[in-house]
Amino acid sequence: MVEKRQERKEEKRTRRLIPPVDIYDTEEAVVILADLPGVRPEELDVQVERGTLTIRGRQEELVGSGEVVLQEFEPGEFCRSFSLSEEIDSSRISAEFENGVLKLTLPKMASQQARRITIKQG
């Protein structure tokens, strides 16, 4: 029984996690919300390179007292990448982290935002 537990721990350490995200498209920006329970802000790395936005980090193991009866939370490293369209202004991307949720705001280029055209009467 001890050997199997050790194998499971080793398997969890090498497993790459994929955090769930919600993506919203507004007139001004695309907003990505990533659920990252057990992650500290200093363990997050968000980068944009060659049109790809990448979120990397590590979820720490939540340690309780007693023998584990059920464990659905999986600690480990995670990585999630997104291809950015040309309408995103990557130089203005911002990030906020609160209560285990990473919020990335990807502003659209001013030329890509919808705008109303005024019709002049002649």
C-alpha atoms as a printed R data frame, in Angstrom:
    type eleno elety resid chain resno       x      y       z
1   ATOM     1    CA   MET     A     1   0.000  0.000   0.000
2   ATOM     2    CA   VAL     A     2   2.849  2.389   0.786
3   ATOM     3    CA   GLU     A     3   4.483  1.755  -2.599
4   ATOM     4    CA   LYS     A     4   1.289  2.633  -4.482
5   ATOM     5    CA   ARG     A     5   0.930  5.903  -2.589
6   ATOM     6    CA   GLN     A     6   4.538  6.776  -3.393
7   ATOM     7    CA   GLU     A     7   3.931  6.009  -7.089
8   ATOM     8    CA   ARG     A     8   0.854  8.255  -7.110
9   ATOM     9    CA   LYS     A     9   2.827 11.096  -5.535
10  ATOM    10    CA   GLU     A    10   5.555 10.722  -8.176
11  ATOM    11    CA   GLU     A    11   2.912 10.624 -10.929
12  ATOM    12    CA   LYS     A    12   1.297 13.838  -9.621
13  ATOM    13    CA   ARG     A    13   4.651 15.631  -9.556
14  ATOM    14    CA   THR     A    14   5.271 14.993 -13.237
15  ATOM    15    CA   ARG     A    15   1.712 15.704 -14.410
16  ATOM    16    CA   ARG     A    16   1.155 19.058 -16.141
17  ATOM    17    CA   LEU     A    17  -2.106 20.734 -15.114
18  ATOM    18    CA   ILE     A    18  -4.325 22.841 -17.365
19  ATOM    19    CA   PRO     A    19  -6.228 25.462 -15.361
20  ATOM    20    CA   PRO     A    20  -9.800 26.204 -16.485
21  ATOM    21    CA   VAL     A    21 -10.450 29.629 -18.010
22  ATOM    22    CA   ASP     A    22 -13.384 31.790 -19.044
23  ATOM    23    CA   ILE     A    23 -12.857 34.209 -21.957
24  ATOM    24    CA   TYR     A    24 -15.053 37.246 -22.614
25  ATOM    25    CA   ASP     A    25 -15.010 39.486 -25.679
26  ATOM    26    CA   THR     A    26 -16.057 43.110 -25.154
27  ATOM    27    CA   GLU     A    27 -15.890 46.101 -27.495
28  ATOM    28    CA   GLU     A    28 -12.673 47.356 -25.878
29  ATOM    29    CA   ALA     A    29 -10.873 44.161 -24.830
30  ATOM    30    CA   VAL     A    30 -10.737 40.405 -24.462
31  ATOM    31    CA   VAL     A    31 -10.808 39.328 -20.798
32  ATOM    32    CA   ILE     A    32  -9.410 35.997 -19.590
33  ATOM    33    CA   LEU     A    33 -10.283 34.686 -16.122
34  ATOM    34    CA   ALA     A    34  -8.129 31.737 -14.983
35  ATOM    35    CA   ASP     A    35  -9.013 29.709 -11.875
36  ATOM    36    CA   LEU     A    36  -5.787 29.091  -9.948
37  ATOM    37    CA   PRO     A    37  -6.551 27.747  -6.451
38  ATOM    38    CA   GLY     A    38  -3.529 27.291  -4.210
39  ATOM    39    CA   VAL     A    39  -1.342 29.581  -6.327
40  ATOM    40    CA   ARG     A    40   0.563 32.516  -4.872
41  ATOM    41    CA   PRO     A    41   1.115 35.574  -7.121
42  ATOM    42    CA   GLU     A    42   4.892 35.169  -6.917
43  ATOM    43    CA   GLU     A    43   4.522 31.684  -8.442
44  ATOM    44    CA   LEU     A    44   2.836 33.064 -11.576
45  ATOM    45    CA   ASP     A    45   4.568 33.939 -14.820
46  ATOM    46    CA   VAL     A    46   2.617 35.625 -17.628
47  ATOM    47    CA   GLN     A    47   4.422 36.355 -20.891
48  ATOM    48    CA   VAL     A    48   3.642 37.472 -24.431
49  ATOM    49    CA   GLU     A    49   6.034 36.362 -27.128
50  ATOM    50    CA   ARG     A    50   5.530 36.247 -30.907
51  ATOM    51    CA   GLY     A    51   1.752 36.503 -30.711
52  ATOM    52    CA   THR     A    52   1.328 33.917 -27.941
53  ATOM    53    CA   LEU     A    53   0.180 34.652 -24.389
54  ATOM    54    CA   THR     A    54   1.445 32.055 -21.891
55  ATOM    55    CA   ILE     A    55   0.463 31.580 -18.247
56  ATOM    56    CA   ARG     A    56   2.802 29.365 -16.177
57  ATOM    57    CA   GLY     A    57   2.973 28.582 -12.504
58  ATOM    58    CA   ARG     A    58   2.747 26.061  -9.726
59  ATOM    59    CA   GLN     A    59  -0.135 25.028  -7.498
60  ATOM    60    CA   GLU     A    60   1.074 24.011  -4.055
61  ATOM    61    CA   GLU     A    61  -0.263 20.944  -2.308
62  ATOM    62    CA   LEU     A    62  -2.891 21.762   0.301
63  ATOM    63    CA   VAL     A    63  -1.880 19.849   3.414
64  ATOM    64    CA   GLY     A    64  -4.520 18.826   5.911
65  ATOM    65    CA   SER     A    65  -4.255 16.700   9.005
66  ATOM    66    CA   GLY     A    66  -5.150 13.020   8.991
67  ATOM    67    CA   GLU     A    67  -5.184 10.383   6.266
68  ATOM    68    CA   VAL     A    68  -6.393 11.437   2.837
69  ATOM    69    CA   VAL     A    69  -9.768  9.831   2.079
70  ATOM    70    CA   LEU     A    70 -10.513 11.740  -1.156
71  ATOM    71    CA   GLN     A    71  -8.250 14.161  -2.989
72  ATOM    72    CA   GLU     A    72  -9.596 15.939  -6.082
73  ATOM    73    CA   PHE     A    73  -7.242 18.919  -5.932
74  ATOM    74    CA   GLU     A    74  -4.053 18.195  -7.866
75  ATOM    75    CA   PRO     A    75  -0.949 20.189  -7.016
76  ATOM    76    CA   GLY     A    76   1.742 20.660  -9.640
77  ATOM    77    CA   GLU     A    77   2.978 22.836 -12.454
78  ATOM    78    CA   PHE     A    78   0.601 24.290 -14.993
79  ATOM    79    CA   CYS     A    79   0.867 25.981 -18.344
80  ATOM    80    CA   ARG     A    80  -1.756 27.496 -20.612
81  ATOM    81    CA   SER     A    81  -1.104 29.293 -23.928
82  ATOM    82    CA   PHE     A    82  -3.313 31.370 -26.202
83  ATOM    83    CA   SER     A    83  -2.685 32.662 -29.715
84  ATOM    84    CA   LEU     A    84  -3.394 36.373 -29.952
85  ATOM    85    CA   SER     A    85  -5.091 37.915 -32.947
86  ATOM    86    CA   GLU     A    86  -3.667 41.020 -34.584
87  ATOM    87    CA   GLU     A    87  -6.455 43.099 -33.054
88  ATOM    88    CA   ILE     A    88  -4.911 42.741 -29.550
89  ATOM    89    CA   ASP     A    89  -2.554 45.494 -28.351
90  ATOM    90    CA   SER     A    90  -0.053 43.251 -26.513
91  ATOM    91    CA   SER     A    91   1.848 46.263 -25.115
92  ATOM    92    CA   ARG     A    92  -1.182 47.208 -22.969
93  ATOM    93    CA   ILE     A    93  -2.091 43.785 -21.491
94  ATOM    94    CA   SER     A    94  -2.725 43.994 -17.749
95  ATOM    95    CA   ALA     A    95  -3.048 41.353 -15.016
96  ATOM    96    CA   GLU     A    96  -4.809 41.248 -11.640
97  ATOM    97    CA   PHE     A    97  -4.820 38.382  -9.142
98  ATOM    98    CA   GLU     A    98  -7.426 38.096  -6.393
99  ATOM    99    CA   ASN     A    99  -8.911 35.175  -4.438
100 ATOM   100    CA   GLY     A   100  -7.248 32.553  -6.636
101 ATOM   101    CA   VAL     A   101  -8.464 34.079  -9.922
102 ATOM   102    CA   LEU     A   102  -6.096 35.624 -12.467
103 ATOM   103    CA   LYS     A   103  -7.775 38.299 -14.599
104 ATOM   104    CA   LEU     A   104  -5.971 39.260 -17.808
105 ATOM   105    CA   THR     A   105  -7.277 42.218 -19.806
106 ATOM   106    CA   LEU     A   106  -6.140 42.218 -23.424
107 ATOM   107    CA   PRO     A   107  -7.051 45.618 -24.930
108 ATOM   108    CA   LYS     A   108  -7.963 45.789 -28.597
109 ATOM   109    CA   MET     A   109  -6.140 48.141 -30.941
110 ATOM   110    CA   ALA     A   110  -7.933 51.452 -31.206
111 ATOM   111    CA   SER     A   111  -8.383 50.906 -34.941
112 ATOM   112    CA   GLN     A   112 -10.143 47.560 -34.243
113 ATOM   113    CA   GLN     A   113 -12.700 48.899 -31.775
114 ATOM   114    CA   ALA     A   114 -16.202 49.470 -33.033
115 ATOM   115    CA   ARG     A   115 -17.232 53.084 -33.319
116 ATOM   116    CA   ARG     A   116 -20.292 54.908 -34.528
117 ATOM   117    CA   ILE     A   117 -19.853 57.099 -37.602
118 ATOM   118    CA   THR     A   118 -21.672 60.381 -37.525
119 ATOM   119    CA   ILE     A   119 -23.639 61.193 -40.660
120 ATOM   120    CA   LYS     A   120 -23.492 64.853 -41.617
121 ATOM   121    CA   GLN     A   121 -26.467 66.449 -43.247
122 ATOM   122    CA   GLY     A   122 -25.609 68.376 -46.346
